MMTF fields as JSON, N, C-alpha, C and O atoms, coordinates in Angstrom:
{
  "mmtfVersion": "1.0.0",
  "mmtfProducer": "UNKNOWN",
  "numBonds": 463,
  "numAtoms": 464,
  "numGroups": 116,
  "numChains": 1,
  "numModels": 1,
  "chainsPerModel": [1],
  "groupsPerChain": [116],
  "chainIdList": ["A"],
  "bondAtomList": [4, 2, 8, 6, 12, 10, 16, 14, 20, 18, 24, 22, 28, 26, 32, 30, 36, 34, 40, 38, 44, 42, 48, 46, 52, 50, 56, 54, 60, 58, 64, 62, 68, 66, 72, 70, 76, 74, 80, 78, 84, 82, 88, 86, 92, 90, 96, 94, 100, 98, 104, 102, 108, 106, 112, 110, 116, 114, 120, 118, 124, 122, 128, 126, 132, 130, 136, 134, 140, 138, 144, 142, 148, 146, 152, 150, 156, 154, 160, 158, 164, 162, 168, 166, 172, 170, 176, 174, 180, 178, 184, 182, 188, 186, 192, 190, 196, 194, 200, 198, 204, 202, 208, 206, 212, 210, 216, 214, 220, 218, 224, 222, 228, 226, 232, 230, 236, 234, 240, 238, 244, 242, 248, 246, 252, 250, 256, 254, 260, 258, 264, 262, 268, 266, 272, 270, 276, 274, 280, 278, 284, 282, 288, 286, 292, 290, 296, 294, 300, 298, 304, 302, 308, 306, 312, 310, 316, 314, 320, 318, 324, 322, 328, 326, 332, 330, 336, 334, 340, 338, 344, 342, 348, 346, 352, 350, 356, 354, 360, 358, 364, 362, 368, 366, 372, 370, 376, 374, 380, 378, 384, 382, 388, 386, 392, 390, 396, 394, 400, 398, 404, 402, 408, 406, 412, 410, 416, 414, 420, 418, 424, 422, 428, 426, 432, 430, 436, 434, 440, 438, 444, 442, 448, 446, 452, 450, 456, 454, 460, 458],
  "bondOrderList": [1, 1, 1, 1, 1, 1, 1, 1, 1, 1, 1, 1, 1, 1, 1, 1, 1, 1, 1, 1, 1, 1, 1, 1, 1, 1, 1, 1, 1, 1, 1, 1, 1, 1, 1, 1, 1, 1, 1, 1, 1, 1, 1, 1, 1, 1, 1, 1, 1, 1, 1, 1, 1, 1, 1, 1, 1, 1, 1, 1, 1, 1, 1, 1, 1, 1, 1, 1, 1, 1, 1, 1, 1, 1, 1, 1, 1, 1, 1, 1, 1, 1, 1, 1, 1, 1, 1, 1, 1, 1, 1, 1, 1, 1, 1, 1, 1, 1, 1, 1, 1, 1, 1, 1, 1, 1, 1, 1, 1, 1, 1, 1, 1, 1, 1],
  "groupList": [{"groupName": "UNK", "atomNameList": ["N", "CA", "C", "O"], "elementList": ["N", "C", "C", "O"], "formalChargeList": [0, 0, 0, 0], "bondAtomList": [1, 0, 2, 1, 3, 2], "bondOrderList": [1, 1, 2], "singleLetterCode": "X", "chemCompType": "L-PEPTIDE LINKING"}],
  "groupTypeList": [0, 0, 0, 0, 0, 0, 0, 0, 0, 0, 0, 0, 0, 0, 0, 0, 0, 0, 0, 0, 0, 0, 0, 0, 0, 0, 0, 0, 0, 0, 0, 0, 0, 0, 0, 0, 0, 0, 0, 0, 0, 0, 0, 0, 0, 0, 0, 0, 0, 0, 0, 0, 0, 0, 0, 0, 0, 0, 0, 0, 0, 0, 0, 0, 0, 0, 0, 0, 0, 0, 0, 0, 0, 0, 0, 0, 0, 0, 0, 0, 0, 0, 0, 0, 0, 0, 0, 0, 0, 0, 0, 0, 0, 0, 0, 0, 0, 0, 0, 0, 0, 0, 0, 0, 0, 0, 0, 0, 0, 0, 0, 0, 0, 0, 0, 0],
  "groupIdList": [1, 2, 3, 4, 5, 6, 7, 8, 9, 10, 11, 12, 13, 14, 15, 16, 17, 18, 19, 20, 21, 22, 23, 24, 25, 26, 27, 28, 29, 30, 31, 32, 33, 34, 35, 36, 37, 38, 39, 40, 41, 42, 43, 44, 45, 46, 47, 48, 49, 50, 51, 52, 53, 54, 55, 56, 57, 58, 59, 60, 61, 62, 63, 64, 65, 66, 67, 68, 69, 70, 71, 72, 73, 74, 75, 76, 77, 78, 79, 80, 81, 82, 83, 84, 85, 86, 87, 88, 89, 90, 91, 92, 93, 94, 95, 96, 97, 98, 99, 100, 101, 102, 103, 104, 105, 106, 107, 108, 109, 110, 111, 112, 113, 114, 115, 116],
  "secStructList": [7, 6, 6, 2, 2, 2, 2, 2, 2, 2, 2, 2, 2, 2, 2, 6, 6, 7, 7, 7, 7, 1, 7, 1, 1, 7, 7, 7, 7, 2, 2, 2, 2, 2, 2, 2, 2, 2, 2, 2, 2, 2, 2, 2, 2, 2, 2, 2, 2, 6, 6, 7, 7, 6, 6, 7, 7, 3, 3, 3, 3, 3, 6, 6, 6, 3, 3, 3, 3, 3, 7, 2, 2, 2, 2, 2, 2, 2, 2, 2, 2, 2, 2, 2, 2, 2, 2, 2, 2, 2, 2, 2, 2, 2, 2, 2, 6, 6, 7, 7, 7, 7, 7, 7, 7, 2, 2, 2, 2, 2, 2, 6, 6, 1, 7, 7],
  "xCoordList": [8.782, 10.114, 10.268, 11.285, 9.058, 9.021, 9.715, 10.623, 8.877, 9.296, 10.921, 11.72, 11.349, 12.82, 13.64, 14.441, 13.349, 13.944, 13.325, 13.88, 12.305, 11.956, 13.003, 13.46, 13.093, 13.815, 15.264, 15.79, 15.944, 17.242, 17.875, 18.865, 16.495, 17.018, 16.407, 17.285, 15.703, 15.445, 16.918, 17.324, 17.4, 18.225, 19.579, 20.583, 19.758, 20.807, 20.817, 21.883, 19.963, 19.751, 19.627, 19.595, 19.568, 19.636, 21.175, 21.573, 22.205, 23.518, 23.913, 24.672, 23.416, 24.749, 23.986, 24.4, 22.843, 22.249, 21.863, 22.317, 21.102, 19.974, 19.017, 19.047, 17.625, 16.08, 16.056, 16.991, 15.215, 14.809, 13.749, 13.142, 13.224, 11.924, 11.182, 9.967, 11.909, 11.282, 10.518, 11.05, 9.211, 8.326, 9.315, 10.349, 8.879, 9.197, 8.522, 8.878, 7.666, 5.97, 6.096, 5.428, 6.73, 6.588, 6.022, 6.223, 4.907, 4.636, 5.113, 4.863, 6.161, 6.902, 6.332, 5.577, 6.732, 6.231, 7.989, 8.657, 8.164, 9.31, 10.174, 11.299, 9.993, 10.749, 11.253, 12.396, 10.693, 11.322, 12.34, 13.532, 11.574, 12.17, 13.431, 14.312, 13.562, 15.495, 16.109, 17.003, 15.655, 16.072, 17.035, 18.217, 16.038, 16.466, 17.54, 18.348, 17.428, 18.265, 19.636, 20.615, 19.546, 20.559, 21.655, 22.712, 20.795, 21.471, 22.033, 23.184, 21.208, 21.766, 22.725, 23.612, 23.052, 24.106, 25.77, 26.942, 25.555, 26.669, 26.317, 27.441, 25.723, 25.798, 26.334, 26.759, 26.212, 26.827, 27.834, 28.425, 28.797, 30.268, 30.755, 31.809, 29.752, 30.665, 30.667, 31.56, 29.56, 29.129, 30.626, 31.404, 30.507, 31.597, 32.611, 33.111, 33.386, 34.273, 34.847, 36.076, 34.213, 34.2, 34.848, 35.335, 34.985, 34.965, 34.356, 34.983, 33.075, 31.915, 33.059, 34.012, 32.654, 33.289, 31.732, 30.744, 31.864, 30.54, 30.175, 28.949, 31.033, 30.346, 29.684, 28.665, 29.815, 28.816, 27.588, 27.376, 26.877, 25.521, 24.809, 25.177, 23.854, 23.211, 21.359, 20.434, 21.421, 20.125, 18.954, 18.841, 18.037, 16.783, 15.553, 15.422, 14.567, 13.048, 12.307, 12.213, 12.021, 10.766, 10.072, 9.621, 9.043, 8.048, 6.548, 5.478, 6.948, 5.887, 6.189, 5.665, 7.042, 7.371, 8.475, 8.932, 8.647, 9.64, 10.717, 10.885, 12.135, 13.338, 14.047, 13.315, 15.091, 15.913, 17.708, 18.386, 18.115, 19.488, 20.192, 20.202, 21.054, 21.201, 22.519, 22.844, 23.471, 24.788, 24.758, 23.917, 25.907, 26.384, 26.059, 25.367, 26.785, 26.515, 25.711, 25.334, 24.94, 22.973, 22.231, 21.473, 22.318, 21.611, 21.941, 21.174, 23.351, 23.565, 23.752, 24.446, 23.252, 22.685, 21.511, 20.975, 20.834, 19.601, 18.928, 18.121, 19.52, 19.369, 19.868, 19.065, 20.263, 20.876, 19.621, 18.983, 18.909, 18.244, 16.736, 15.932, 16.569, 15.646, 15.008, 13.98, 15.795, 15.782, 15.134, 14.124, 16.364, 16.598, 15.087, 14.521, 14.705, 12.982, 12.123, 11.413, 12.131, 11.17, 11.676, 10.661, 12.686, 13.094, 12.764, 12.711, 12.562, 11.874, 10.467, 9.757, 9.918, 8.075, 7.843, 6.705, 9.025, 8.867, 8.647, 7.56, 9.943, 9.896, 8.9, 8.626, 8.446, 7.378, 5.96, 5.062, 5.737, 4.777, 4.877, 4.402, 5.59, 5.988, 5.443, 4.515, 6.391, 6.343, 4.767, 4.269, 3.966, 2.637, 2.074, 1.531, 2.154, 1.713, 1.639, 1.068, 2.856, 3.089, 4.578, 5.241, 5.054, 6.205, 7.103, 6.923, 8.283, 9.958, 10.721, 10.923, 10.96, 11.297, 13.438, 14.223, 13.582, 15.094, 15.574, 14.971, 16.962, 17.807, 18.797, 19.571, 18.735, 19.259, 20.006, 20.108, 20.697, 22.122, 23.276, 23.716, 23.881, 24.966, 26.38, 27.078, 26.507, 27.824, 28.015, 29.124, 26.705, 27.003, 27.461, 28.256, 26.418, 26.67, 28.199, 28.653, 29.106, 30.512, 31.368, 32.347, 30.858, 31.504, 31.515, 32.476, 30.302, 30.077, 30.622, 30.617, 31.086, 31.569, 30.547, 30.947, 29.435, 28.171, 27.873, 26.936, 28.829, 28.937, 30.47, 31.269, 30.924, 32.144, 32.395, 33.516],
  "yCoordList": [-6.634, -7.044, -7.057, -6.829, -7.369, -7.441, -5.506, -5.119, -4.925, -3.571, -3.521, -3.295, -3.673, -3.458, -4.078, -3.438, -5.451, -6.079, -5.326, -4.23, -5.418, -4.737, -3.332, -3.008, -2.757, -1.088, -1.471, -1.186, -2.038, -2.639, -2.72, -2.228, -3.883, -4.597, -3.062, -2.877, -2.434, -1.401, -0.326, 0.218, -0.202, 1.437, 0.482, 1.154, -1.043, -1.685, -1.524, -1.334, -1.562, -1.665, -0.197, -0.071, 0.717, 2.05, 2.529, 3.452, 1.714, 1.774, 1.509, 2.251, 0.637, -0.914, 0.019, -0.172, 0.98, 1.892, 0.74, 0.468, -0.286, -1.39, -1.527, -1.486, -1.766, -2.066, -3.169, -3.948, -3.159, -4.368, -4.447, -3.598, -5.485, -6.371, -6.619, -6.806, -6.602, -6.611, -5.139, -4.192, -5.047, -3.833, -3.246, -3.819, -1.912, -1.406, -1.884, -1.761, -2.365, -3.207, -4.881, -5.335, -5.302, -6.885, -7.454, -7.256, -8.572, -9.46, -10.78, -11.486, -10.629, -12.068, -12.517, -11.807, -13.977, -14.767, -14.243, -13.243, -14.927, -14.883, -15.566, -15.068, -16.955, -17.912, -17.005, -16.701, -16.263, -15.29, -14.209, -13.97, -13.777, -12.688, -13.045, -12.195, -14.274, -14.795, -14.917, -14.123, -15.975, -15.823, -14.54, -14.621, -13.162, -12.274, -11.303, -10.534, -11.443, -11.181, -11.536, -10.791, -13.288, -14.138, -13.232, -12.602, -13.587, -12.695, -11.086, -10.74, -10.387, -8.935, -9.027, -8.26, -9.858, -9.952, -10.745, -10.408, -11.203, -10.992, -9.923, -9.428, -9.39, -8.307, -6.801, -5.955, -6.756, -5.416, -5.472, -4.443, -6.697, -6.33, -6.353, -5.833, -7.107, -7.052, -5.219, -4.625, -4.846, -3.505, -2.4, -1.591, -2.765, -1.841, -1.74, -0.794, -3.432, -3.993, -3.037, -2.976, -2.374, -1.601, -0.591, -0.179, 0.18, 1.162, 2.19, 3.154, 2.052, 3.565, 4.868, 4.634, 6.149, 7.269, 7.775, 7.92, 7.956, 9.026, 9.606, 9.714, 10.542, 11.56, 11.373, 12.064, 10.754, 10.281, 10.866, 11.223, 10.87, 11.441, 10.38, 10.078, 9.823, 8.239, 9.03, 9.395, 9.038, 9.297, 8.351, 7.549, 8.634, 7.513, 8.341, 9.441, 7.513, 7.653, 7.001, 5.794, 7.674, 6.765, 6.949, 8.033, 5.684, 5.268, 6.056, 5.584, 7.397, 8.395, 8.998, 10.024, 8.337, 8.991, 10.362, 10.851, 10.661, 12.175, 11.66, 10.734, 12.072, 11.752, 12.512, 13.415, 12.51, 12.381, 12.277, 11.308, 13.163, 12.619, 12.877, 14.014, 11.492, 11.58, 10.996, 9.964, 11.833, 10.864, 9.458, 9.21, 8.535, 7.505, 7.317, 6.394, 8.547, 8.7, 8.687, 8.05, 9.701, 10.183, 8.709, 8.384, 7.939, 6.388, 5.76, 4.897, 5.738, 4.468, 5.229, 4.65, 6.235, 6.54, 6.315, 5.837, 6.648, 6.561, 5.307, 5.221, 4.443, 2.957, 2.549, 1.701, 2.651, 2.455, 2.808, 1.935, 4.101, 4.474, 3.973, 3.693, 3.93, 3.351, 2.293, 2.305, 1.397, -0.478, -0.307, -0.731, 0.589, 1.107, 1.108, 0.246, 2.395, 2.856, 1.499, 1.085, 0.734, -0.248, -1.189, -1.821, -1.751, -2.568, -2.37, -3.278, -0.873, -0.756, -0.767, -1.13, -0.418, -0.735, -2.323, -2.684, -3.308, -4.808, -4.705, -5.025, -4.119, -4.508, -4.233, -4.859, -2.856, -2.826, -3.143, -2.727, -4.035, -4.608, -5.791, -5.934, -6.358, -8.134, -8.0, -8.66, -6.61, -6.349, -6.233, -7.141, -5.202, -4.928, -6.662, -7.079, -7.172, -8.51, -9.639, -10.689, -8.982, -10.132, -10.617, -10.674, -10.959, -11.041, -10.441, -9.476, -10.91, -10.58, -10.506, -11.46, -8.93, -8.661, -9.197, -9.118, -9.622, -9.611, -8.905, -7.838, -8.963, -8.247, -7.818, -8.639, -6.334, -5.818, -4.676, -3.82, -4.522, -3.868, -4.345, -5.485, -3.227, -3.343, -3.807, -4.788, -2.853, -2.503, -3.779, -4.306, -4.385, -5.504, -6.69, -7.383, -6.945, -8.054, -7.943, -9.037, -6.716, -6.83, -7.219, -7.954, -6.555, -6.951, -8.795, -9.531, -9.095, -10.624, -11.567, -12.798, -10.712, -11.573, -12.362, -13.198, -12.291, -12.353, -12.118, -12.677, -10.983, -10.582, -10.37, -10.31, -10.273, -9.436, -8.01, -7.672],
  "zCoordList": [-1.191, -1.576, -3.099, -3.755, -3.511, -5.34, -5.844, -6.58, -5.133, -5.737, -5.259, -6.168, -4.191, -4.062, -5.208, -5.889, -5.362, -6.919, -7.633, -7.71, -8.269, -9.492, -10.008, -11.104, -8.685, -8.77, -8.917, -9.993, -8.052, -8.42, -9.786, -10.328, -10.258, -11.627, -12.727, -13.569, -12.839, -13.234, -13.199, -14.226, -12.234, -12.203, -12.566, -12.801, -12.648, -13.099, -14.416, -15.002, -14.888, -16.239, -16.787, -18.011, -16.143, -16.705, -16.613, -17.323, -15.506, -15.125, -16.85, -17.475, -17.27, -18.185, -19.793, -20.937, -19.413, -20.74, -21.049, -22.161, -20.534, -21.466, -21.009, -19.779, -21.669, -21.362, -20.234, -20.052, -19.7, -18.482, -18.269, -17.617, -18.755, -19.265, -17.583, -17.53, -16.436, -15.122, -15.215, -15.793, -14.584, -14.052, -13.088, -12.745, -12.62, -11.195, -10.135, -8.963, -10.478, -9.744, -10.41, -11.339, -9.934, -10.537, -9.844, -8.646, -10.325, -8.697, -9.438, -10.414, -8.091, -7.9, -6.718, -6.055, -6.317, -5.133, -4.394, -4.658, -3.817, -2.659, -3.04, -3.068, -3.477, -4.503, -5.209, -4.866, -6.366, -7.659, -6.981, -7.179, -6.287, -5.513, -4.749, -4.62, -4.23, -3.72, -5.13, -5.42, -6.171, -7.394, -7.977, -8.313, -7.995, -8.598, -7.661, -8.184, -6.548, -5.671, -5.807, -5.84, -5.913, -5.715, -7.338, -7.329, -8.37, -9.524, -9.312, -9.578, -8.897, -8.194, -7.563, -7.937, -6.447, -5.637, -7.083, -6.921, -7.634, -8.479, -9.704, -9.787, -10.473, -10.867, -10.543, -11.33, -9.446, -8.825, -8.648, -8.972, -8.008, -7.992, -9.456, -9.822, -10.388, -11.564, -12.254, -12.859, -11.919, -12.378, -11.531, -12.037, -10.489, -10.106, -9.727, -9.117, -10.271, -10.15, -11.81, -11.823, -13.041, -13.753, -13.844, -14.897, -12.271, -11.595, -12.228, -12.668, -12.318, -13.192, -12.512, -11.769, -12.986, -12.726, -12.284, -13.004, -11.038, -9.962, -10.513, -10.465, -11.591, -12.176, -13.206, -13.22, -14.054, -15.602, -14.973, -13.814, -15.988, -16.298, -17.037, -18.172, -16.485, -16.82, -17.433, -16.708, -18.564, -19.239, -19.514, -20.441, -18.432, -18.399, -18.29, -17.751, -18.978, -18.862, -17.264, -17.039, -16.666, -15.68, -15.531, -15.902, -14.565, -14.763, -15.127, -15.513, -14.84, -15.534, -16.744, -17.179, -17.269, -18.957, -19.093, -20.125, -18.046, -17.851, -17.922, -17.128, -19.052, -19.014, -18.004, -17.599, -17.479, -16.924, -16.549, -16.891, -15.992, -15.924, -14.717, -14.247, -13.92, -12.889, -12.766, -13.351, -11.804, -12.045, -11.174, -10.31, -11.598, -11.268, -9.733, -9.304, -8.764, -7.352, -6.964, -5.981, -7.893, -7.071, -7.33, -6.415, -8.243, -8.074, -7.555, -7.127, -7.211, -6.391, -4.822, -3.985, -4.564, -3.028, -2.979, -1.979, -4.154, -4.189, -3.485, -2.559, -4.217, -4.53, -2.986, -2.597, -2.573, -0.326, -0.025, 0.564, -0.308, 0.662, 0.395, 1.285, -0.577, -1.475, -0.752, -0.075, -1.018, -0.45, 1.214, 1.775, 1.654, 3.069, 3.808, 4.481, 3.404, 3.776, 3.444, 4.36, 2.138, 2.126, 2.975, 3.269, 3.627, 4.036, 5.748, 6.578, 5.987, 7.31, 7.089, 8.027, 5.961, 6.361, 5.897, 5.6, 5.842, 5.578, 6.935, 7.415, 7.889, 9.082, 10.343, 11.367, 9.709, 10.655, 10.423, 11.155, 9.185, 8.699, 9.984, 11.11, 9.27, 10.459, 11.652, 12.118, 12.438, 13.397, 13.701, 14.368, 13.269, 13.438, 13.389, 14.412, 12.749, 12.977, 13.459, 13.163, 14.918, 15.622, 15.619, 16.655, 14.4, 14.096, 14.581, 15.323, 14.246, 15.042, 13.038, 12.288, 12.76, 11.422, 11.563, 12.508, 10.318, 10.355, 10.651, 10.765, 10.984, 11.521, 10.359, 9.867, 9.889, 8.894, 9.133, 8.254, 10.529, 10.841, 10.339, 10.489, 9.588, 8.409, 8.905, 8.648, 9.614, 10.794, 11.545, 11.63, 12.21, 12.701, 12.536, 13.172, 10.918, 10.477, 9.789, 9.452, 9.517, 9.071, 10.242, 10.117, 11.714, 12.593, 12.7, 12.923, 12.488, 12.927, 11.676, 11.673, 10.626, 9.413, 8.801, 7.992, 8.985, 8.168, 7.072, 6.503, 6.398, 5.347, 4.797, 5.732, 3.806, 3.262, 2.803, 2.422]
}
């Protein structure tokens, strides 16, 4: 879960063109990790409450030193699918262990008003 924040607050900060002192690899406990979440979850509407234009061309270095340039769109799909994939090997971690993983159907939880 640390890398899903870490990457977040990373490609946010490549959004707003400023440094971000979080790793892509941070180790946070779970505590830190709702923390930085809890902050992400108002950062983004403010980011695209902005209304970025899809098309910009966002110029960044990563984590292997190779610059880069990727539009507005291609990161923030990126960034869905990103989370997405780690958020199923959370789940089938749990799962392998016995565990019963959250329930992280999108569609549903809008149907159930769970979310906005």
């Amino acid at each position: 879960m640390a890398h899903i924040v870490g990457a977040e607050r990373l490609w946010m900060a490549r959004l707003r063109r400023r440094q971000e002192p979080l790793p892509v690899w941070p180790e946070l406990d779970v505590a830190a990790c709702g923390q930085h979440l809890e902050e992400l979850s108002r950062m983004w509407p403010e980011y695209l409450d902005e209304a970025p234009d899809a098309t910009e061309r966002i110029p960044y270095t990563n984590s292997k030193g190779e610059t880069w340039t990727s539009t507005v769109e291609e990161i923030l799909t990126h960034l869905v699918i990103h989370s997405a994939y780690h958020r199923g090997q959370i789940a089938s971690d749990v799962r392998a262990s016995g565990g019963v993983p959250a329930y992280t159907d999108y569609i549903h939880a809008v149907r159930q008003r769970l979310i906005e």
